mmCIF file of C-alpha atoms in Angstrom:
data_model
loop_
_atom_site.group_PDB
_atom_site.id
_atom_site.type_symbol
_atom_site.label_atom_id
_atom_site.label_comp_id
_atom_site.label_asym_id
_atom_site.label_seq_id
_atom_site.Cartn_x
_atom_site.Cartn_y
_atom_site.Cartn_z
ATOM 1 C CA UNK A 1 41.838 0.172 13.511
ATOM 2 C CA UNK A 2 40.205 1.832 10.698
ATOM 3 C CA UNK A 3 36.423 0.356 9.864
ATOM 4 C CA UNK A 4 35.778 0.219 6.044
ATOM 5 C CA UNK A 5 32.299 1.340 4.638
ATOM 6 C CA UNK A 6 32.222 -2.829 4.013
ATOM 7 C CA UNK A 7 33.228 -3.841 7.622
ATOM 8 C CA UNK A 8 30.581 -1.214 8.774
ATOM 9 C CA UNK A 9 27.491 -2.522 6.995
ATOM 10 C CA UNK A 10 29.008 -6.304 8.214
ATOM 11 C CA UNK A 11 28.829 -4.876 11.932
ATOM 12 C CA UNK A 12 25.146 -3.412 11.119
ATOM 13 C CA UNK A 13 23.612 -6.619 10.078
ATOM 14 C CA UNK A 14 25.692 -8.686 12.863
ATOM 15 C CA UNK A 15 24.921 -5.881 15.452
ATOM 16 C CA UNK A 16 21.527 -8.336 17.037
ATOM 17 C CA UNK A 17 23.700 -11.607 17.120
ATOM 18 C CA UNK A 18 26.840 -9.733 18.636
ATOM 19 C CA UNK A 19 24.755 -8.036 21.545
ATOM 20 C CA UNK A 20 22.034 -10.524 22.185
ATOM 21 C CA UNK A 21 22.714 -14.021 20.904
ATOM 22 C CA UNK A 22 24.683 -15.187 24.441
ATOM 23 C CA UNK A 23 21.581 -15.154 26.272
ATOM 24 C CA UNK A 24 18.558 -14.914 24.205
ATOM 25 C CA UNK A 25 16.250 -15.809 26.838
ATOM 26 C CA UNK A 26 17.281 -12.548 28.858
ATOM 27 C CA UNK A 27 16.273 -10.490 25.924
ATOM 28 C CA UNK A 28 13.594 -7.798 26.854
ATOM 29 C CA UNK A 29 10.711 -6.977 24.326
ATOM 30 C CA UNK A 30 12.343 -3.369 23.393
ATOM 31 C CA UNK A 31 15.716 -5.171 22.568
ATOM 32 C CA UNK A 32 14.038 -7.482 20.165
ATOM 33 C CA UNK A 33 12.086 -4.753 18.576
ATOM 34 C CA UNK A 34 15.287 -2.749 18.494
ATOM 35 C CA UNK A 35 17.395 -5.765 16.994
ATOM 36 C CA UNK A 36 14.284 -6.290 14.463
ATOM 37 C CA UNK A 37 14.810 -2.835 13.266
ATOM 38 C CA UNK A 38 18.622 -3.534 12.824
ATOM 39 C CA UNK A 39 17.717 -6.146 10.339
ATOM 40 C CA UNK A 40 15.518 -4.094 8.655
ATOM 41 C CA UNK A 41 18.126 -1.236 7.655
ATOM 42 C CA UNK A 42 18.779 0.482 11.080
ATOM 43 C CA UNK A 43 16.594 2.724 12.558
ATOM 44 C CA UNK A 44 18.871 5.721 11.697
ATOM 45 C CA UNK A 45 17.954 4.630 7.831
ATOM 46 C CA UNK A 46 14.213 3.898 8.496
ATOM 47 C CA UNK A 47 13.930 7.600 10.051
ATOM 48 C CA UNK A 48 14.869 9.054 6.825
ATOM 49 C CA UNK A 49 11.524 7.683 5.045
ATOM 50 C CA UNK A 50 9.613 10.398 4.633
ATOM 51 C CA UNK A 51 7.243 8.593 2.027
ATOM 52 C CA UNK A 52 6.527 5.587 0.817
ATOM 53 C CA UNK A 53 4.234 4.061 -2.364
ATOM 54 C CA UNK A 54 4.012 0.405 -2.561
ATOM 55 C CA UNK A 55 1.826 -1.675 -4.804
ATOM 56 C CA UNK A 56 0.880 -5.101 -4.448
ATOM 57 C CA UNK A 57 -0.884 -7.808 -6.881
ATOM 58 C CA UNK A 58 -3.629 -9.488 -4.422
ATOM 59 C CA UNK A 59 -4.514 -13.045 -4.781
ATOM 60 C CA UNK A 60 -7.947 -13.875 -3.626
ATOM 61 C CA UNK A 61 -8.673 -17.601 -2.403
ATOM 62 C CA UNK A 62 -10.908 -18.069 -5.325
ATOM 63 C CA UNK A 63 -7.360 -16.684 -7.344
ATOM 64 C CA UNK A 64 -9.396 -13.400 -8.578
ATOM 65 C CA UNK A 65 -6.848 -10.828 -8.296
ATOM 66 C CA UNK A 66 -6.832 -7.159 -7.652
ATOM 67 C CA UNK A 67 -4.268 -4.471 -7.434
ATOM 68 C CA UNK A 68 -3.425 -2.399 -3.965
ATOM 69 C CA UNK A 69 -1.613 0.852 -3.972
ATOM 70 C CA UNK A 70 -0.597 2.106 -0.571
ATOM 71 C CA UNK A 71 0.744 5.431 -0.321
ATOM 72 C CA UNK A 72 2.092 7.149 2.849
ATOM 73 C CA UNK A 73 3.558 10.246 4.704
ATOM 74 C CA UNK A 74 5.432 8.957 7.275
ATOM 75 C CA UNK A 75 3.738 9.425 10.638
ATOM 76 C CA UNK A 76 1.066 11.705 9.114
ATOM 77 C CA UNK A 77 -1.413 10.327 6.422
ATOM 78 C CA UNK A 78 -1.984 7.359 4.471
ATOM 79 C CA UNK A 79 -4.086 5.830 1.937
ATOM 80 C CA UNK A 80 -4.929 2.489 0.162
ATOM 81 C CA UNK A 81 -6.713 2.002 -2.875
ATOM 82 C CA UNK A 82 -7.888 -1.033 -4.659
ATOM 83 C CA UNK A 83 -8.822 -1.627 -7.898
ATOM 84 C CA UNK A 84 -9.914 -5.133 -10.103
ATOM 85 C CA UNK A 85 -12.000 -5.632 -13.097
ATOM 86 C CA UNK A 86 -14.233 -8.344 -10.945
ATOM 87 C CA UNK A 87 -14.708 -6.319 -7.634
ATOM 88 C CA UNK A 88 -16.151 -2.996 -6.625
ATOM 89 C CA UNK A 89 -13.084 -0.528 -6.070
ATOM 90 C CA UNK A 90 -12.270 0.626 -2.377
ATOM 91 C CA UNK A 91 -10.293 3.026 -0.891
ATOM 92 C CA UNK A 92 -8.978 4.139 2.790
ATOM 93 C CA UNK A 93 -8.278 7.510 3.035
ATOM 94 C CA UNK A 94 -6.456 9.348 6.265
ATOM 95 C CA UNK A 95 -5.864 12.880 6.215
ATOM 96 C CA UNK A 96 -4.360 12.576 9.391
ATOM 97 C CA UNK A 97 -7.612 13.447 11.185
ATOM 98 C CA UNK A 98 -10.285 11.517 9.668
ATOM 99 C CA UNK A 99 -10.488 7.771 8.422
ATOM 100 C CA UNK A 100 -12.991 8.005 5.361
ATOM 101 C CA UNK A 101 -13.709 4.566 3.387
ATOM 102 C CA UNK A 102 -15.057 4.343 -0.285
ATOM 103 C CA UNK A 103 -16.570 1.253 -1.018
ATOM 104 C CA UNK A 104 -18.108 1.252 -4.903
ATOM 105 C CA UNK A 105 -20.504 4.126 -4.690
ATOM 106 C CA UNK A 106 -20.687 4.442 -0.551
ATOM 107 C CA UNK A 107 -19.000 6.320 1.691
ATOM 108 C CA UNK A 108 -18.559 5.786 5.260
ATOM 109 C CA UNK A 109 -16.450 8.062 8.219
ATOM 110 C CA UNK A 110 -15.172 5.606 10.196
ATOM 111 C CA UNK A 111 -14.257 6.353 13.945
ATOM 112 C CA UNK A 112 -13.913 3.136 15.918
ATOM 113 C CA UNK A 113 -11.086 3.093 18.313
ATOM 114 C CA UNK A 114 -9.135 -0.413 16.676
ATOM 115 C CA UNK A 115 -9.502 1.132 13.060
ATOM 116 C CA UNK A 116 -8.053 4.593 14.061
ATOM 117 C CA UNK A 117 -4.711 2.666 15.867
ATOM 118 C CA UNK A 118 -4.801 0.335 12.552
ATOM 119 C CA UNK A 119 -4.225 3.568 10.345
ATOM 120 C CA UNK A 120 -1.958 5.197 12.437
ATOM 121 C CA UNK A 121 0.428 2.141 12.410
ATOM 122 C CA UNK A 122 -0.191 2.089 8.519
ATOM 123 C CA UNK A 123 1.422 5.705 8.488
ATOM 124 C CA UNK A 124 4.776 3.763 8.963
ATOM 125 C CA UNK A 125 6.383 1.517 6.293
ATOM 126 C CA UNK A 126 7.677 -0.798 8.860
ATOM 127 C CA UNK A 127 4.992 -1.919 11.647
ATOM 128 C CA UNK A 128 7.732 -2.589 14.501
ATOM 129 C CA UNK A 129 9.185 1.373 13.882
ATOM 130 C CA UNK A 130 5.378 2.275 14.138
ATOM 131 C CA UNK A 131 5.267 0.752 17.656
ATOM 132 C CA UNK A 132 8.570 2.609 18.725
ATOM 133 C CA UNK A 133 7.234 6.279 17.088
ATOM 134 C CA UNK A 134 3.651 5.510 18.948
ATOM 135 C CA UNK A 135 5.214 4.915 22.267
ATOM 136 C CA UNK A 136 3.631 1.649 22.119
ATOM 137 C CA UNK A 137 3.984 -0.565 25.651
ATOM 138 C CA UNK A 138 5.861 -3.742 24.345
ATOM 139 C CA UNK A 139 6.020 -6.953 26.667
ATOM 140 C CA UNK A 140 7.571 -10.128 26.040
ATOM 141 C CA UNK A 141 5.344 -13.109 26.068
ATOM 142 C CA UNK A 142 6.560 -17.017 26.078
ATOM 143 C CA UNK A 143 8.432 -17.714 22.984
ATOM 144 C CA UNK A 144 6.805 -20.096 20.080
ATOM 145 C CA UNK A 145 8.114 -22.748 17.999
ATOM 146 C CA UNK A 146 6.500 -23.325 14.542
ATOM 147 C CA UNK A 147 7.512 -26.039 12.007
ATOM 148 C CA UNK A 148 9.913 -23.631 10.164
ATOM 149 C CA UNK A 149 10.759 -20.855 12.689
ATOM 150 C CA UNK A 150 11.655 -20.507 16.435
ATOM 151 C CA UNK A 151 10.343 -17.231 17.597
ATOM 152 C CA UNK A 152 10.445 -14.540 19.935
ATOM 153 C CA UNK A 153 6.835 -13.433 20.934
ATOM 154 C CA UNK A 154 6.302 -9.550 21.552
ATOM 155 C CA UNK A 155 2.975 -7.928 22.547
ATOM 156 C CA UNK A 156 2.850 -4.431 21.488
ATOM 157 C CA UNK A 157 -0.267 -2.421 23.160
ATOM 158 C CA UNK A 158 -1.173 1.238 22.346
ATOM 159 C CA UNK A 159 -2.339 3.452 25.288
ATOM 160 C CA UNK A 160 -5.973 3.304 24.194
ATOM 161 C CA UNK A 161 -5.743 -0.951 24.547
ATOM 162 C CA UNK A 162 -5.361 -1.993 21.007
ATOM 163 C CA UNK A 163 -3.131 -4.747 21.111
ATOM 164 C CA UNK A 164 -1.181 -7.176 18.513
ATOM 165 C CA UNK A 165 0.940 -9.966 19.023
ATOM 166 C CA UNK A 166 4.260 -10.177 16.687
ATOM 167 C CA UNK A 167 6.635 -13.459 15.973
ATOM 168 C CA UNK A 168 10.381 -12.419 15.121
ATOM 169 C CA UNK A 169 12.401 -15.370 13.994
ATOM 170 C CA UNK A 170 15.149 -15.760 16.573
ATOM 171 C CA UNK A 171 17.648 -16.351 13.731
ATOM 172 C CA UNK A 172 17.490 -12.714 12.423
ATOM 173 C CA UNK A 173 15.234 -11.284 14.522
ATOM 174 C CA UNK A 174 12.781 -10.709 11.315
ATOM 175 C CA UNK A 175 9.069 -10.015 12.023
ATOM 176 C CA UNK A 176 7.575 -12.988 10.357
ATOM 177 C CA UNK A 177 3.872 -12.766 11.758
ATOM 178 C CA UNK A 178 1.428 -10.154 13.247
ATOM 179 C CA UNK A 179 -1.773 -11.061 14.743
ATOM 180 C CA UNK A 180 -4.493 -8.379 15.355
ATOM 181 C CA UNK A 181 -7.137 -7.648 18.121
ATOM 182 C CA UNK A 182 -9.849 -9.136 15.637
ATOM 183 C CA UNK A 183 -8.189 -12.236 15.326
ATOM 184 C CA UNK A 184 -7.074 -11.738 11.780
ATOM 185 C CA UNK A 185 -3.097 -13.074 10.838
ATOM 186 C CA UNK A 186 -0.584 -11.035 8.518
ATOM 187 C CA UNK A 187 2.462 -13.862 7.631
ATOM 188 C CA UNK A 188 5.207 -12.043 6.125
ATOM 189 C CA UNK A 189 6.927 -14.441 4.188
ATOM 190 C CA UNK A 190 9.306 -13.174 2.147
ATOM 191 C CA UNK A 191 11.256 -9.711 1.860
ATOM 192 C CA UNK A 192 13.297 -7.704 -0.438
ATOM 193 C CA UNK A 193 15.690 -4.639 0.776
ATOM 194 C CA UNK A 194 14.812 -1.156 -1.294
ATOM 195 C CA UNK A 195 17.640 1.491 -0.660
ATOM 196 C CA UNK A 196 18.814 -0.374 2.118
ATOM 197 C CA UNK A 197 15.121 -0.758 4.052
ATOM 198 C CA UNK A 198 13.314 -3.932 4.148
ATOM 199 C CA UNK A 199 10.197 -4.376 2.444
ATOM 200 C CA UNK A 200 7.810 -7.424 2.417
ATOM 201 C CA UNK A 201 7.655 -8.816 -0.806
ATOM 202 C CA UNK A 202 5.236 -11.717 0.085
ATOM 203 C CA UNK A 203 2.496 -11.634 2.624
ATOM 204 C CA UNK A 204 -0.098 -14.007 3.613
ATOM 205 C CA UNK A 205 -3.348 -13.025 5.097
ATOM 206 C CA UNK A 206 -5.941 -14.467 6.929
ATOM 207 C CA UNK A 207 -9.185 -13.897 8.615
ATOM 208 C CA UNK A 208 -10.867 -14.823 11.902
ATOM 209 C CA UNK A 209 -14.398 -14.552 10.731
ATOM 210 C CA UNK A 210 -13.872 -16.830 7.722
ATOM 211 C CA UNK A 211 -15.938 -19.777 7.784
ATOM 212 C CA UNK A 212 -13.729 -22.011 5.636
ATOM 213 C CA UNK A 213 -12.067 -24.648 7.913
ATOM 214 C CA UNK A 214 -9.070 -25.323 5.631
ATOM 215 C CA UNK A 215 -6.891 -22.737 6.376
ATOM 216 C CA UNK A 216 -5.102 -23.192 3.202
ATOM 217 C CA UNK A 217 -8.301 -22.527 1.274
ATOM 218 C CA UNK A 218 -8.665 -19.117 3.285
ATOM 219 C CA UNK A 219 -5.323 -17.336 2.565
ATOM 220 C CA UNK A 220 -5.082 -13.880 0.684
ATOM 221 C CA UNK A 221 -1.686 -13.554 -0.822
ATOM 222 C CA UNK A 222 -0.052 -10.111 -1.594
ATOM 223 C CA UNK A 223 2.740 -9.957 -4.053
ATOM 224 C CA UNK A 224 5.101 -7.014 -4.530
ATOM 225 C CA UNK A 225 5.023 -5.305 -7.751
ATOM 226 C CA UNK A 226 7.066 -1.744 -6.867
ATOM 227 C CA UNK A 227 8.130 0.213 -4.441
ATOM 228 C CA UNK A 228 9.168 3.692 -4.279
ATOM 229 C CA UNK A 229 10.686 5.767 -1.175
ATOM 230 C CA UNK A 230 10.973 9.204 -0.267
ATOM 231 C CA UNK A 231 9.190 10.689 -3.512
ATOM 232 C CA UNK A 232 6.970 13.349 -3.468
ATOM 233 C CA UNK A 233 3.370 12.494 -3.367
ATOM 234 C CA UNK A 234 0.004 15.171 -3.823
ATOM 235 C CA UNK A 235 -1.722 15.911 -0.712
ATOM 236 C CA UNK A 236 -4.813 15.187 -3.130
ATOM 237 C CA UNK A 237 -4.353 11.410 -2.456
ATOM 238 C CA UNK A 238 -5.408 11.742 1.190
ATOM 239 C CA UNK A 239 -8.367 13.600 1.000
ATOM 240 C CA UNK A 240 -11.245 12.050 0.513
ATOM 241 C CA UNK A 241 -13.276 14.508 -2.046
ATOM 242 C CA UNK A 242 -16.886 12.801 -0.866
ATOM 243 C CA UNK A 243 -19.128 13.386 1.940
ATOM 244 C CA UNK A 244 -21.923 10.488 1.354
ATOM 245 C CA UNK A 245 -21.705 9.451 -2.409
ATOM 246 C CA UNK A 246 -19.244 8.772 -4.833
ATOM 247 C CA UNK A 247 -19.367 11.208 -8.105
ATOM 248 C CA UNK A 248 -17.084 13.057 -10.544
ATOM 249 C CA UNK A 249 -17.842 16.776 -11.113
ATOM 250 C CA UNK A 250 -18.386 17.261 -15.048
ATOM 251 C CA UNK A 251 -15.065 19.529 -15.040
ATOM 252 C CA UNK A 252 -13.192 16.111 -14.332
ATOM 253 C CA UNK A 253 -15.167 14.260 -16.638
ATOM 254 C CA UNK A 254 -14.449 16.672 -19.496
ATOM 255 C CA UNK A 255 -11.640 19.231 -19.988
ATOM 256 C CA UNK A 256 -8.003 19.544 -21.075
ATOM 257 C CA UNK A 257 -5.584 17.467 -18.522
ATOM 258 C CA UNK A 258 -1.818 17.098 -18.105
ATOM 259 C CA UNK A 259 0.369 14.752 -15.931
ATOM 260 C CA UNK A 260 2.251 16.321 -13.278
ATOM 261 C CA UNK A 261 4.469 13.099 -12.324
ATOM 262 C CA UNK A 262 5.580 9.945 -14.191
ATOM 263 C CA UNK A 263 5.389 9.831 -18.197
ATOM 264 C CA UNK A 264 4.611 13.373 -19.596
ATOM 265 C CA UNK A 265 1.092 13.187 -20.854
ATOM 266 C CA UNK A 266 -1.509 15.785 -22.254
ATOM 267 C CA UNK A 267 -4.714 15.139 -23.140
ATOM 268 C CA UNK A 268 -8.122 16.457 -23.983
ATOM 269 C CA UNK A 269 -11.299 14.306 -22.538
ATOM 270 C CA UNK A 270 -14.845 14.664 -23.676
ATOM 271 C CA UNK A 271 -17.858 12.305 -23.140
ATOM 272 C CA UNK A 272 -16.707 9.484 -25.315
ATOM 273 C CA UNK A 273 -13.220 10.144 -25.775
ATOM 274 C CA UNK A 274 -9.276 11.030 -24.718
ATOM 275 C CA UNK A 275 -7.304 12.677 -27.266
ATOM 276 C CA UNK A 276 -3.430 12.646 -26.766
ATOM 277 C CA UNK A 277 -1.678 15.409 -28.074
ATOM 278 C CA UNK A 278 1.891 16.411 -28.762
ATOM 279 C CA UNK A 279 4.334 19.469 -28.028
ATOM 280 C CA UNK A 280 2.508 20.956 -30.897
ATOM 281 C CA UNK A 281 -1.009 19.971 -30.064
ATOM 282 C CA UNK A 282 -1.642 17.584 -32.666
ATOM 283 C CA UNK A 283 -3.571 14.164 -32.046
ATOM 284 C CA UNK A 284 -1.449 11.244 -31.870
ATOM 285 C CA UNK A 285 -3.268 9.149 -30.086
ATOM 286 C CA UNK A 286 -7.420 8.538 -29.395
ATOM 287 C CA UNK A 287 -8.910 6.520 -26.766
ATOM 288 C CA UNK A 288 -12.700 5.868 -26.647
ATOM 289 C CA UNK A 289 -14.234 5.787 -23.055
ATOM 290 C CA UNK A 290 -17.238 4.676 -21.232
ATOM 291 C CA UNK A 291 -17.802 6.108 -17.438
ATOM 292 C CA UNK A 292 -19.577 3.730 -14.789
ATOM 293 C CA UNK A 293 -17.215 0.786 -15.464
ATOM 294 C CA UNK A 294 -17.883 -0.427 -11.785
ATOM 295 C CA UNK A 295 -18.833 2.670 -9.866
ATOM 296 C CA UNK A 296 -19.498 6.135 -10.736
ATOM 297 C CA UNK A 297 -15.374 7.369 -10.506
ATOM 298 C CA UNK A 298 -14.307 4.480 -12.816
ATOM 299 C CA UNK A 299 -14.194 4.528 -16.799
ATOM 300 C CA UNK A 300 -12.870 1.793 -19.494
ATOM 301 C CA UNK A 301 -10.873 3.104 -22.429
ATOM 302 C CA UNK A 302 -9.471 1.308 -25.897
ATOM 303 C CA UNK A 303 -7.648 2.367 -28.345
ATOM 304 C CA UNK A 304 -9.156 3.538 -31.726
ATOM 305 C CA UNK A 305 -7.376 1.221 -33.489
ATOM 306 C CA UNK A 306 -8.694 -1.780 -31.148
ATOM 307 C CA UNK A 307 -11.921 -0.071 -31.318
ATOM 308 C CA UNK A 308 -12.153 -0.158 -35.352
ATOM 309 C CA UNK A 309 -10.602 -3.764 -35.262
ATOM 310 C CA UNK A 310 -13.846 -4.853 -32.609
ATOM 311 C CA UNK A 311 -10.944 -5.841 -30.693
ATOM 312 C CA UNK A 312 -13.006 -6.582 -27.533
ATOM 313 C CA UNK A 313 -10.366 -8.609 -25.617
ATOM 314 C CA UNK A 314 -9.494 -7.652 -21.889
ATOM 315 C CA UNK A 315 -5.799 -7.080 -23.257
ATOM 316 C CA UNK A 316 -7.020 -4.220 -25.137
ATOM 317 C CA UNK A 317 -8.359 -2.420 -22.183
ATOM 318 C CA UNK A 318 -7.432 0.224 -19.484
ATOM 319 C CA UNK A 319 -9.414 0.329 -16.763
ATOM 320 C CA UNK A 320 -9.055 3.741 -14.670
ATOM 321 C CA UNK A 321 -10.493 5.165 -11.616
ATOM 322 C CA UNK A 322 -10.513 8.322 -10.285
ATOM 323 C CA UNK A 323 -9.407 8.133 -6.518
ATOM 324 C CA UNK A 324 -9.428 11.942 -5.520
ATOM 325 C CA UNK A 325 -9.967 15.155 -6.897
ATOM 326 C CA UNK A 326 -9.680 19.186 -6.104
ATOM 327 C CA UNK A 327 -10.607 22.047 -8.078
ATOM 328 C CA UNK A 328 -6.939 22.100 -9.532
ATOM 329 C CA UNK A 329 -6.993 18.560 -10.824
ATOM 330 C CA UNK A 330 -7.515 14.574 -9.900
ATOM 331 C CA UNK A 331 -5.443 11.475 -8.978
ATOM 332 C CA UNK A 332 -5.839 8.000 -10.535
ATOM 333 C CA UNK A 333 -4.981 4.443 -10.699
ATOM 334 C CA UNK A 334 -5.006 2.273 -13.645
ATOM 335 C CA UNK A 335 -4.605 -1.561 -14.708
ATOM 336 C CA UNK A 336 -4.398 -3.558 -17.424
ATOM 337 C CA UNK A 337 -4.099 -7.701 -18.020
ATOM 338 C CA UNK A 338 -0.306 -6.934 -17.507
ATOM 339 C CA UNK A 339 0.563 -3.346 -16.053
ATOM 340 C CA UNK A 340 -0.639 -1.199 -12.990
ATOM 341 C CA UNK A 341 0.002 2.593 -11.919
ATOM 342 C CA UNK A 342 -1.174 5.782 -10.429
ATOM 343 C CA UNK A 343 -1.309 9.292 -12.068
ATOM 344 C CA UNK A 344 -1.567 12.665 -10.921
ATOM 345 C CA UNK A 345 -3.179 15.270 -13.545
ATOM 346 C CA UNK A 346 -3.630 18.642 -13.294
ATOM 347 C CA UNK A 347 -6.459 20.832 -15.280
ATOM 348 C CA UNK A 348 -5.653 22.995 -17.688
ATOM 349 C CA UNK A 349 -8.123 25.928 -17.595
#
């Protein structure tokens, strides 16, 4: 019988049911995780993800918001940078060897086993795929029934003892909750498919150390803004440029720069403004800037016309953070009231 592409796709998505539905009680932990990966797009397709860039809007329990940009090179490097107009910016850098945390103006080197293992898992776009690639020991625990889902429960344990508890929906083997060693929980509330691969589009986090008794008032939610797979990511993103304090060198604060990804942009930055030029070198847009908006690596931008109109509304402003830099240029993230993105720039000498 000749198999069409449509029937092959159908078979892939129904494979967990065909293989294991007759006797779910006898499923091993490894079979449950394998079935979950089938639902997520299939291990073969997942293994082809070399890099991922995922952006979320995070809403805190007090309704304040921040933007989180996650970037990873599969199994190798990871960076998470958080930016808002309310909180101090934060970044977690993992260059494959060391973990550095930047929090506002402070820099900390992280060495504890739990954090190291957690960041290794984050170098994979799907945590259950990370369990397999990092050779976690998988054990099946007693099933658990929630109000809206009947779940398989799998314990995943690293060689160093780091252990998570994972809940998979029996209907489709989708991972719907993870409990981490510190007691924090992530509920994977909704999902989308990008290039045939599952991406969690809505996540709810609760924290074990929270003093709020009503769990509904302590949930932090993450809503997907964008996802890009297998695009080139500069190594500058994963390298922390600081040793003990946050600063931006003068050759990054002032100079001539051109974008190396995204929309083509060329500008000259001085102490008070950024002048954007066209192909002929003529200035076609000027934005005024002020450094130190919330931390030494951040600055605010406002268009010249808004400045002349004395428009001080947040809608007229762009908030930028220099995440990392080297001798050749820098990488940054930016937010407005409605939009956010990241950008790479090279220094034109």
